GROMACS .gro file of C-alpha atoms in nm:
model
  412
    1UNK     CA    1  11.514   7.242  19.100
    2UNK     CA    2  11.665   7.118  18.779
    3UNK     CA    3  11.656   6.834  18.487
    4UNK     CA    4  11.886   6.652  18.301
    5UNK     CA    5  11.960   6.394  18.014
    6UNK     CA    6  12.090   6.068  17.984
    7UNK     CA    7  12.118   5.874  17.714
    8UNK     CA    8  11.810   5.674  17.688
    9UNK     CA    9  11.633   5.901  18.026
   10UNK     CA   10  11.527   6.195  18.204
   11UNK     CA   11  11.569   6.322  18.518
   12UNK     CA   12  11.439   6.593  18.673
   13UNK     CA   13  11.522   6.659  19.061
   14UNK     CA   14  11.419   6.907  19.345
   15UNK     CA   15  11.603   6.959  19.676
   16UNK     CA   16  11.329   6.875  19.987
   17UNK     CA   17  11.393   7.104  20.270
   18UNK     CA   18  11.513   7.051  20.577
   19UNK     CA   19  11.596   6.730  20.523
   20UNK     CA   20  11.911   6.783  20.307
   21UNK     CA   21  11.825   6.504  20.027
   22UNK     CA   22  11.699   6.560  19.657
   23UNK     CA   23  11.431   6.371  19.512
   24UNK     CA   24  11.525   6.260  19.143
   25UNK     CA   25  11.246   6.078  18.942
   26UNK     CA   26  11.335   5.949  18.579
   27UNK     CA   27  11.103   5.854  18.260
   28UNK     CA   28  11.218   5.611  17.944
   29UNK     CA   29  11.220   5.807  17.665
   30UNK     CA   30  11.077   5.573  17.503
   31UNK     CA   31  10.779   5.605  17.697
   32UNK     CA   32  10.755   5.944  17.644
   33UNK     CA   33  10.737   5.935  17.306
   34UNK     CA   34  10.512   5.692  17.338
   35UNK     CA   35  10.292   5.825  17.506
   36UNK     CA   36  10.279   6.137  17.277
   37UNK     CA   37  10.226   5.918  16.976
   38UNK     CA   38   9.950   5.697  17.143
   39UNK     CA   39   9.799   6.043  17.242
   40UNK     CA   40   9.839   6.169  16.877
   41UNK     CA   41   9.756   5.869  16.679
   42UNK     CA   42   9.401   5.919  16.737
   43UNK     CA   43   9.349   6.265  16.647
   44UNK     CA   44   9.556   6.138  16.262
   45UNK     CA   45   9.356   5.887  16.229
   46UNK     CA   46   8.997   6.076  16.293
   47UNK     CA   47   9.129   6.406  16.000
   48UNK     CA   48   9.241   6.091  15.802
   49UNK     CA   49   8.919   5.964  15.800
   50UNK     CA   50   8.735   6.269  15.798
   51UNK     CA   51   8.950   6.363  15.470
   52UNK     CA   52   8.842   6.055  15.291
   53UNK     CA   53   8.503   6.063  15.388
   54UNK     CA   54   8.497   6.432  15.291
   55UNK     CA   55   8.693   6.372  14.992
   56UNK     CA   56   8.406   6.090  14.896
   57UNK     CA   57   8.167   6.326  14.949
   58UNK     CA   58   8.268   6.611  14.737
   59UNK     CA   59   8.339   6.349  14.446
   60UNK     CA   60   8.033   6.210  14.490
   61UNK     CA   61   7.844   6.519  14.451
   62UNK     CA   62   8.073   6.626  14.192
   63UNK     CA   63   7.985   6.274  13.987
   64UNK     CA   64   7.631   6.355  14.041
   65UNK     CA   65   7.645   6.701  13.937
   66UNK     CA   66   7.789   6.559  13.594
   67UNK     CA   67   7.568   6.281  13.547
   68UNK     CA   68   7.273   6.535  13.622
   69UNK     CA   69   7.431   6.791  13.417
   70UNK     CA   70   7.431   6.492  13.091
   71UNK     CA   71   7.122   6.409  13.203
   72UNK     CA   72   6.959   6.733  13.127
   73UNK     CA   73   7.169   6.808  12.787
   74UNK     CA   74   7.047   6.422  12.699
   75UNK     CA   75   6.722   6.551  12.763
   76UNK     CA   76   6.761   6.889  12.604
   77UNK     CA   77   6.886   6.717  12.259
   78UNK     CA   78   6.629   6.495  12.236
   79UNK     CA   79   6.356   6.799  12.296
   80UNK     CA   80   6.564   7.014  12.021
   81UNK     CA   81   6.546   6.689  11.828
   82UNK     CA   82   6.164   6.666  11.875
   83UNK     CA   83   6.109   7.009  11.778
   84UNK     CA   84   6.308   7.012  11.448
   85UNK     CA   85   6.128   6.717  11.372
   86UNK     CA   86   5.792   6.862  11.435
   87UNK     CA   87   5.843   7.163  11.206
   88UNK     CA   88   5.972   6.916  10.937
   89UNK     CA   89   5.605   6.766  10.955
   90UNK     CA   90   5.432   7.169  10.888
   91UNK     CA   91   5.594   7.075  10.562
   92UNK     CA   92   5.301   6.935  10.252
   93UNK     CA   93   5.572   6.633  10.138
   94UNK     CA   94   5.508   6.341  10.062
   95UNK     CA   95   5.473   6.006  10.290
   96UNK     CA   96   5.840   5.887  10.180
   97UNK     CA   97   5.994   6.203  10.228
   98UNK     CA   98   5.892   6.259  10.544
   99UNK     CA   99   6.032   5.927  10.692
  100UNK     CA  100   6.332   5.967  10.530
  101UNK     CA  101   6.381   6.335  10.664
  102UNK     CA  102   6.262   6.215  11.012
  103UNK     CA  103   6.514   5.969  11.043
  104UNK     CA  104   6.789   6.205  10.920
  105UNK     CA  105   6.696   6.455  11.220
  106UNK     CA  106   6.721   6.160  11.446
  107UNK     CA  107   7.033   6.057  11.326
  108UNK     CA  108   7.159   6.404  11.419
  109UNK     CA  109   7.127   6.337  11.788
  110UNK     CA  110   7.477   6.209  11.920
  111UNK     CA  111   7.316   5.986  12.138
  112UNK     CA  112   7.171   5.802  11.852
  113UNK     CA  113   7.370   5.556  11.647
  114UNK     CA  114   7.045   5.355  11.401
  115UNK     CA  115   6.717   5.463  11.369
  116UNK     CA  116   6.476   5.259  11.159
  117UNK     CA  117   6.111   5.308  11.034
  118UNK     CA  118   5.924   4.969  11.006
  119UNK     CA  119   5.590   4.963  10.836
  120UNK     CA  120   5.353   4.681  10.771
  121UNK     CA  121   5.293   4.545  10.413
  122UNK     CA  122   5.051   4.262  10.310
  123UNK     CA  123   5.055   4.215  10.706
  124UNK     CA  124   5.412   4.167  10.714
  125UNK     CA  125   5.673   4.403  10.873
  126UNK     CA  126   5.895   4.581  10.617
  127UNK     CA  127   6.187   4.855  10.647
  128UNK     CA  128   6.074   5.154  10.493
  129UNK     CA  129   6.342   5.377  10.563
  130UNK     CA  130   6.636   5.399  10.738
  131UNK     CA  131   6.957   5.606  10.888
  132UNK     CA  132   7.319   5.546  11.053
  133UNK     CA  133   7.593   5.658  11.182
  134UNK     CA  134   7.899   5.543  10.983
  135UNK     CA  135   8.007   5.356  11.284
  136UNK     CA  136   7.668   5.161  11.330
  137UNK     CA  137   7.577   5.184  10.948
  138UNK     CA  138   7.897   4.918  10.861
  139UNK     CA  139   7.728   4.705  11.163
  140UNK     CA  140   7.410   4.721  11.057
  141UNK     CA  141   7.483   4.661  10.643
  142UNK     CA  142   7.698   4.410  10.720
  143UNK     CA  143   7.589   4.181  10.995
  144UNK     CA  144   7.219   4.179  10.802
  145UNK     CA  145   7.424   4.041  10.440
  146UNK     CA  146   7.603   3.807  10.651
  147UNK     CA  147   7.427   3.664  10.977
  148UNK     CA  148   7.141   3.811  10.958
  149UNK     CA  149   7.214   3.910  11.316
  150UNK     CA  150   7.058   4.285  11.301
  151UNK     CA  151   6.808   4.255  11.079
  152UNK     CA  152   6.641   3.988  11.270
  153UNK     CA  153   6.673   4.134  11.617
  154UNK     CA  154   6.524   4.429  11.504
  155UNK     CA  155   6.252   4.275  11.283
  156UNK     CA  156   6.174   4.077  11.569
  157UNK     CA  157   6.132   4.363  11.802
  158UNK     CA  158   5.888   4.566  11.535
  159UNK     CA  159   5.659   4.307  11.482
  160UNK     CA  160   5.643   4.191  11.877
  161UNK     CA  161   5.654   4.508  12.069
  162UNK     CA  162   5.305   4.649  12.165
  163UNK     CA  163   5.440   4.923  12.393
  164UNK     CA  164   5.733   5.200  12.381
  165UNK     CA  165   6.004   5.069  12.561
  166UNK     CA  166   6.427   5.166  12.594
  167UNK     CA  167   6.619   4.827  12.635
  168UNK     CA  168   6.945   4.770  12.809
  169UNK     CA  169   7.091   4.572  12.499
  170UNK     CA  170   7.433   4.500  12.690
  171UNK     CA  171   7.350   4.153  12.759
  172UNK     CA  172   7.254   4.110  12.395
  173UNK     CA  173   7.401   3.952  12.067
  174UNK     CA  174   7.355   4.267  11.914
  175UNK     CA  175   7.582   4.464  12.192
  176UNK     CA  176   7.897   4.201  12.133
  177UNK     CA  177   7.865   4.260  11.745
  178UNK     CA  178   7.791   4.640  11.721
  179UNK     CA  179   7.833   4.788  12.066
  180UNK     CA  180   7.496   4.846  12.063
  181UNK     CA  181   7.386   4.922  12.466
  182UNK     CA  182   7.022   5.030  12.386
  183UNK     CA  183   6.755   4.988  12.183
  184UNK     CA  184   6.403   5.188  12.224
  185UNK     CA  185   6.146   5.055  12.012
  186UNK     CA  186   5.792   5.249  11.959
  187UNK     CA  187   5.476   5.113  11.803
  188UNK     CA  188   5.331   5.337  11.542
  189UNK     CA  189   4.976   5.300  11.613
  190UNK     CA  190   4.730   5.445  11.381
  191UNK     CA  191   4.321   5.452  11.400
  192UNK     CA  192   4.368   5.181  11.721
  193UNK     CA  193   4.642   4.933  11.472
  194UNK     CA  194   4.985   4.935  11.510
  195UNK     CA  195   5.094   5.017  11.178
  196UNK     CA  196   5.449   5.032  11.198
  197UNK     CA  197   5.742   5.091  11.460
  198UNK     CA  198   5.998   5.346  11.511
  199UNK     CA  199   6.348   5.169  11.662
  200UNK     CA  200   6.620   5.376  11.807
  201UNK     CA  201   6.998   5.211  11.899
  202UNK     CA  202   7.291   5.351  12.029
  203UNK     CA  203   7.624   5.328  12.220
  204UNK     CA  204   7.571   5.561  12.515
  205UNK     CA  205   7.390   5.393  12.775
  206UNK     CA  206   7.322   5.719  12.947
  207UNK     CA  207   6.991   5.686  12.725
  208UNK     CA  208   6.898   5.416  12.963
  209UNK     CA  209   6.913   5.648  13.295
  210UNK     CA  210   6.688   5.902  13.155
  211UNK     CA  211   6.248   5.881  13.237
  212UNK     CA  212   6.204   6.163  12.996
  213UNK     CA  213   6.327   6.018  12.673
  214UNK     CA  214   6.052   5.765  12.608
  215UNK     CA  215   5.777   6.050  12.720
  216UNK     CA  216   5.969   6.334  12.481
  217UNK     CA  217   5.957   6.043  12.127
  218UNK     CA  218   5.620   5.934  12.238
  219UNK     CA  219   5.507   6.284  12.221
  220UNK     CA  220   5.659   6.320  11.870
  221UNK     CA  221   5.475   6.000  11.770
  222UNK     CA  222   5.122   6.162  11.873
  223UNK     CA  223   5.221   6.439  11.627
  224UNK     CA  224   5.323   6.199  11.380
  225UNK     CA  225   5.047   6.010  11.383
  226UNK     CA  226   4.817   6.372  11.354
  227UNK     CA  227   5.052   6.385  11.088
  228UNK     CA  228   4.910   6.048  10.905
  229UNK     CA  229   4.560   6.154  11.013
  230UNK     CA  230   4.599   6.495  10.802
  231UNK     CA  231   4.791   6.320  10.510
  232UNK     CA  232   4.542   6.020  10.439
  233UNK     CA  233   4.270   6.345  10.475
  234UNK     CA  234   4.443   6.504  10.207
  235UNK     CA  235   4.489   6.235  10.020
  236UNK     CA  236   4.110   6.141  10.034
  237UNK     CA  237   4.005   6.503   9.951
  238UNK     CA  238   4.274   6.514   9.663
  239UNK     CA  239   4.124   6.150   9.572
  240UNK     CA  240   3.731   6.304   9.558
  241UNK     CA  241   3.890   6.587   9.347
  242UNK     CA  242   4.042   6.389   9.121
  243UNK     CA  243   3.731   6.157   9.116
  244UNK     CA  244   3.507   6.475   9.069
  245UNK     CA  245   3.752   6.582   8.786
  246UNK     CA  246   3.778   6.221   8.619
  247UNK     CA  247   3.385   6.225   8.653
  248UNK     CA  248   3.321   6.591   8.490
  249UNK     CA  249   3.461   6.447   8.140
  250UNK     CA  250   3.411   6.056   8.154
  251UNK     CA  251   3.135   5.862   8.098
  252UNK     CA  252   3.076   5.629   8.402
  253UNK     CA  253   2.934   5.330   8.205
  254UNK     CA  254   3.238   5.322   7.975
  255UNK     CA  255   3.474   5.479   8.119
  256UNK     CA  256   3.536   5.697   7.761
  257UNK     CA  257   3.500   6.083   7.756
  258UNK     CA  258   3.164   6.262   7.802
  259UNK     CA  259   2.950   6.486   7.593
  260UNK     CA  260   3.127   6.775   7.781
  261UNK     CA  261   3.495   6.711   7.738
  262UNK     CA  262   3.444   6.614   7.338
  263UNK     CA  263   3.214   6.914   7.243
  264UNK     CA  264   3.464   7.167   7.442
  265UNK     CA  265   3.783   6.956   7.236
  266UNK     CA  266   3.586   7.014   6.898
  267UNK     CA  267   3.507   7.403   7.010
  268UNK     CA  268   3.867   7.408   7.057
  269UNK     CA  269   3.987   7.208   6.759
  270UNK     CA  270   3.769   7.418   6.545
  271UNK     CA  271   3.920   7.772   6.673
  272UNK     CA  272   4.308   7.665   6.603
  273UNK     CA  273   4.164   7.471   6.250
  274UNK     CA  274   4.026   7.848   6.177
  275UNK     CA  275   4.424   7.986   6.282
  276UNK     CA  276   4.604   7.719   6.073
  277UNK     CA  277   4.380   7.556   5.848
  278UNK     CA  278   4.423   7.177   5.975
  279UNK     CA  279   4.178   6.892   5.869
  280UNK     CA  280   3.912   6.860   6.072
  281UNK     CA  281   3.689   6.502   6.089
  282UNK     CA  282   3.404   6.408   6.329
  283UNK     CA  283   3.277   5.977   6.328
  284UNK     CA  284   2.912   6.008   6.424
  285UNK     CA  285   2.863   5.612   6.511
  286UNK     CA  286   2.580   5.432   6.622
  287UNK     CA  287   2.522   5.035   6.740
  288UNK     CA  288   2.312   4.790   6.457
  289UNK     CA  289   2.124   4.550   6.639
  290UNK     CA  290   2.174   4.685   6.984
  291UNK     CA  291   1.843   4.737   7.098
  292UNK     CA  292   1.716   4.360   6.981
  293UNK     CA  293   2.004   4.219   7.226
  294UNK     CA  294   1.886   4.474   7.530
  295UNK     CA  295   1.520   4.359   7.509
  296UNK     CA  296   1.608   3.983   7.530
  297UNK     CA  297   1.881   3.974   7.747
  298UNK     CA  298   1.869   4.267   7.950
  299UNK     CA  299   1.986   4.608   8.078
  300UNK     CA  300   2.259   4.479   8.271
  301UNK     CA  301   2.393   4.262   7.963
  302UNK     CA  302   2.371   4.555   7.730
  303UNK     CA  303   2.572   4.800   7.962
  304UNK     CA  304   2.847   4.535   7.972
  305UNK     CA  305   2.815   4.529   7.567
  306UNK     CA  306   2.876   4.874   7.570
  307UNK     CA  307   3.137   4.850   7.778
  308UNK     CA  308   3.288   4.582   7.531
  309UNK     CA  309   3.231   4.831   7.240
  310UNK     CA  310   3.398   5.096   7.392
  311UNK     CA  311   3.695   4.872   7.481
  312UNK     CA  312   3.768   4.747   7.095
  313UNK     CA  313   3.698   5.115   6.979
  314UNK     CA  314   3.945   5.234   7.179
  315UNK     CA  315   4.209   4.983   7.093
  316UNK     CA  316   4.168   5.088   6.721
  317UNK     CA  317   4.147   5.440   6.746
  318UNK     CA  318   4.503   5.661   6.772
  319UNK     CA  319   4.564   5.778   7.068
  320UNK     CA  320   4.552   6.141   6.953
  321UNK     CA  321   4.212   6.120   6.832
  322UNK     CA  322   3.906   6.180   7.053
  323UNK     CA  323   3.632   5.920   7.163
  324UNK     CA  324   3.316   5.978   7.330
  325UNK     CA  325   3.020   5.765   7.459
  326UNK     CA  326   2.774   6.070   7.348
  327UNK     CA  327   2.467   5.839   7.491
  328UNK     CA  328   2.313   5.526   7.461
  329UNK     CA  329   2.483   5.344   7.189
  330UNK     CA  330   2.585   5.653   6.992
  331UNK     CA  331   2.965   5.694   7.021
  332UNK     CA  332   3.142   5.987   6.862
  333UNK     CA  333   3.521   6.021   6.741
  334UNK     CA  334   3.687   6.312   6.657
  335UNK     CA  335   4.047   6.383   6.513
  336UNK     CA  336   4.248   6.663   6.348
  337UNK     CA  337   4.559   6.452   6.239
  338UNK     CA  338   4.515   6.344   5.850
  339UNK     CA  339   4.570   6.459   5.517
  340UNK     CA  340   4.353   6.286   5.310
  341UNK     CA  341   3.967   6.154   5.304
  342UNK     CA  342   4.158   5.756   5.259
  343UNK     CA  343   4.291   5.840   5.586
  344UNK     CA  344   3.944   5.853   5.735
  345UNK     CA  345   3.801   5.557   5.536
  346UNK     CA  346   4.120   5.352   5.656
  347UNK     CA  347   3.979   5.421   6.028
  348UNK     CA  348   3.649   5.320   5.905
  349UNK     CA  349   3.734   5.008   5.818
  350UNK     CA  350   3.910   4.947   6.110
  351UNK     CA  351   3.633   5.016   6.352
  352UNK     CA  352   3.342   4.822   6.110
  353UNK     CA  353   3.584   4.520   6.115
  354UNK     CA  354   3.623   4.530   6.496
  355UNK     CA  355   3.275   4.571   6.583
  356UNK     CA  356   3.141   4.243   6.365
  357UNK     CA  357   3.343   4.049   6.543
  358UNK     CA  358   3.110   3.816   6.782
  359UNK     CA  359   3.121   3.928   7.151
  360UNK     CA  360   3.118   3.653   7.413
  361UNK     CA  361   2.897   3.828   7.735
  362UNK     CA  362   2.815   3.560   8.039
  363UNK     CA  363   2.857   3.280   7.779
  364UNK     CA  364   2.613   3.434   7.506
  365UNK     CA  365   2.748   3.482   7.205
  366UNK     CA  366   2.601   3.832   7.005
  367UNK     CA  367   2.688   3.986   6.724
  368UNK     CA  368   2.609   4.362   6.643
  369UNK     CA  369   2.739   4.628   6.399
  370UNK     CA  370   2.773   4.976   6.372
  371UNK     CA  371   2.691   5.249   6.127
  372UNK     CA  372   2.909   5.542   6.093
  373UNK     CA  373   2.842   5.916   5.890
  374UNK     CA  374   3.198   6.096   5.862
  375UNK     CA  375   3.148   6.491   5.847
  376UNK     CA  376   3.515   6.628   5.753
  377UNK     CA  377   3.689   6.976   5.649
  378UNK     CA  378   3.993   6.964   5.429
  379UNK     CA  379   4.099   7.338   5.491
  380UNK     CA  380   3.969   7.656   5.516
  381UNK     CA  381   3.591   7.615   5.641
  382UNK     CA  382   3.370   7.847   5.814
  383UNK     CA  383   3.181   7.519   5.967
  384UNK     CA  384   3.059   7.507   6.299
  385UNK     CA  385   3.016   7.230   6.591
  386UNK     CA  386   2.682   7.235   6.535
  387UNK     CA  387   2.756   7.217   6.179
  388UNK     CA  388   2.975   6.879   6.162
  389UNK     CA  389   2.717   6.757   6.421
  390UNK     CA  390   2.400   6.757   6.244
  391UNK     CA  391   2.603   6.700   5.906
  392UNK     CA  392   2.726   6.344   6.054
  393UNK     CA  393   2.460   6.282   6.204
  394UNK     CA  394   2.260   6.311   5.875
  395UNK     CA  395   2.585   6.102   5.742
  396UNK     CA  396   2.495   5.841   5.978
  397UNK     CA  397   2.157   5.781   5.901
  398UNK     CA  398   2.216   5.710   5.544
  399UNK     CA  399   2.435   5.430   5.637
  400UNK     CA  400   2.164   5.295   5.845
  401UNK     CA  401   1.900   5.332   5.563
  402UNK     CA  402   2.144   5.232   5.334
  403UNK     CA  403   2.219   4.908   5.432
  404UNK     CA  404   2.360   4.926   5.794
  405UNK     CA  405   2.723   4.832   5.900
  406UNK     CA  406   2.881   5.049   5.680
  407UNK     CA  407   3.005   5.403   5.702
  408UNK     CA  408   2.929   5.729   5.467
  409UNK     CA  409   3.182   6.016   5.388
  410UNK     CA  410   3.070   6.384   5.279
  411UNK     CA  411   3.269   6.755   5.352
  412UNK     CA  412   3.128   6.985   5.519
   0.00000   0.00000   0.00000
């Protein structure tokens, strides 16, 4: 029928009929509310929850689309990285170069702090080249002048580490001096030896979540060691050319130049002597005595007379002048640069005094001496090669039938 308040109640009422009397029944307030809260408190508590365990969620998958998202641009520098560095190596540079570029590209990476190439000399680990970060660089300089501390670490891990690896340095010495939180160290290995190592350092220990990194830098060492492969190839062929070129104008015996090389420097000699009128002289020398000392002692110890013979002519001769082992023990010497016939006498003298000295081969002391015929233009001449051949070698056989050891002078 009705309700009402009281201060702390309430009431509510109804009239029962027929019987003339009104039923009243009361509730706390207190209990009411209560009851309302008890009923409520649950349902809070559950969208509580359920927020935070949402709210987690999303930041979870939020964190691990970041650290995914690094992951990848980690990944994607250090495959730009690898690529730059792979055209560098298209290049034709030299061994030196290369490193030192290599580790410059590396260096470029923000993830990297120190890179270091390591390279074995005389069986011993060296640093051949190496880059920093201005940050790391001051570490690196400075800890190796005073402790020691980073130049040891890292020398250490070179010369001991037999597989690629990326090290959590955090624990390390090396991270309380330089911050350093990883270190990836990879052999270089070269025709099945480790010839070197490439070491990597840094600050960002994301490095040390990624599985690509080591596979992306051990790729670039396969095409770095292709990259040895093709230079020591090169180098070889450039080596046989060089040994094919040496070999085209030197005598092998005496290392002094061929037949070839002197007749084709007279040829020329004799064209510019017909332009400007220079001097032209041509030695036509041949060994006293040699053949005696062959016959008794041998092939062998006459090729390492000759040997001896070219040695002392060559340390009396100028080095603009021309010498030649023409064959056997018949040397030539040819040179454009002198004024006068005293000139040529004066070198002479200087290879007959030489030459008597004893030589000293295996213990045996010989003695031999050498007969020289001069053929020489002072000026204008119309002479050929043939010409100042056959006139010193005419030259030369009148010091021989004249008396031997001596030399004979006459113009073309």
């Amino acid at each position: 029928s009705g309700y009402f308040k009281t201060a702390s109640h309430l009431v509510s009422y109804a009239k029962i009929p027929t019987t003339g009397r009104t039923l009243f029944v009361s509730i706390s307030k207190k209990e009411i509310y209560k009851n309302y809260l008890d009923g409520l408190l649950p349902f809070f508590l559950i969208m509580f929850v359920s927020f935070v365990i949402f709210s987690f969620i999303l930041f979870w998958v939020f964190y691990k689309l970041q650290y995914f998202e690094k992951l990848k641009q980690l990944n994607t520098d250090f495959i730009k990285n690898s690529n730059d560095i792979n055209a560098l190596m298209i290049d034709k540079i030299s061994f030196r170069s290369l490193i030192d570029k290599i580790l410059q590209k590396f260096i470029e990476n923000p993830y990297i702090d120190l890179c270091i190439f390591y390279f074995k000399e005389k069986n011993e680990m060296k640093i051949k080249s190496y880059s920093a970060k201005e940050n790391c660089l001051e570490c690196f300089e400075l800890k190796a002048l005073s402790d020691k501390l980073c130049s040891v670490y890292f020398l250490d891990l070179a010369k001991n580490s037999l597989q690629a690896r990326i090290i959590n340095a955090k624990n390390s010495q090396i991270y309380k001096h330089c911050g350093i939180k990883f270190v990836g160290v990879f052999p270089v290995v070269f025709e099945n030896k480790i010839i070197g190592s490439l070491i990597i350092a840094g600050r960002n220990d994301i490095v040390l979540q990624s599985s690509e990194i080591s596979n992306i830098l051990m790729q670039f060492l396969d095409n770095f060691k292709n990259k040895l492969k093709l230079m020591k190839l090169e180098k070889l062929q450039e080596s046989g050319k060089s040994k094919a070129r040496y070999f085209a104008y030197h005598d092998q015996l005496t290392g002094l130049n061929n037949r070839s090389f002197f007749i084709e420097r007279l040829n020329q000699a004799i064209a510019k002597s017909r332009r400007t009128n220079t001097n032209i002289a041509l030695f036509s020398m041949d060994l006293d005595g040699f053949k005696a000392i062959n016959d008794t002692f041998g092939h062998d110890i006459g090729d390492r007379l000759l040997k001896a013979v070219a040695k002392r002519l060559k340390s009396v001769v100028r080095q603009e002048d021309t010498l030649s082992r023409f064959g056997g023990d018949e040397f030539l010497l040819f040179t454009d640069s002198f004024e006068t016939k005293g000139e040529l006498e004066e070198i002479a003298k200087r290879i007959l005094n030489t030459i008597k000295k004893p030589f000293i081969i295996d213990t045996q002391q010989m003695s031999v001496g050498i007969s020289i015929g001069i053929a020489c233009s002072l000026g204008i001449t119309n002479a050929s090669q043939e010409d100042y051949l056959k006139v010193a070698d005419e030259l030369l056989y009148t010091s021989k039938n004249t008396g031997k050891n001596k030399y004979t002078i006459a113009e073309v």
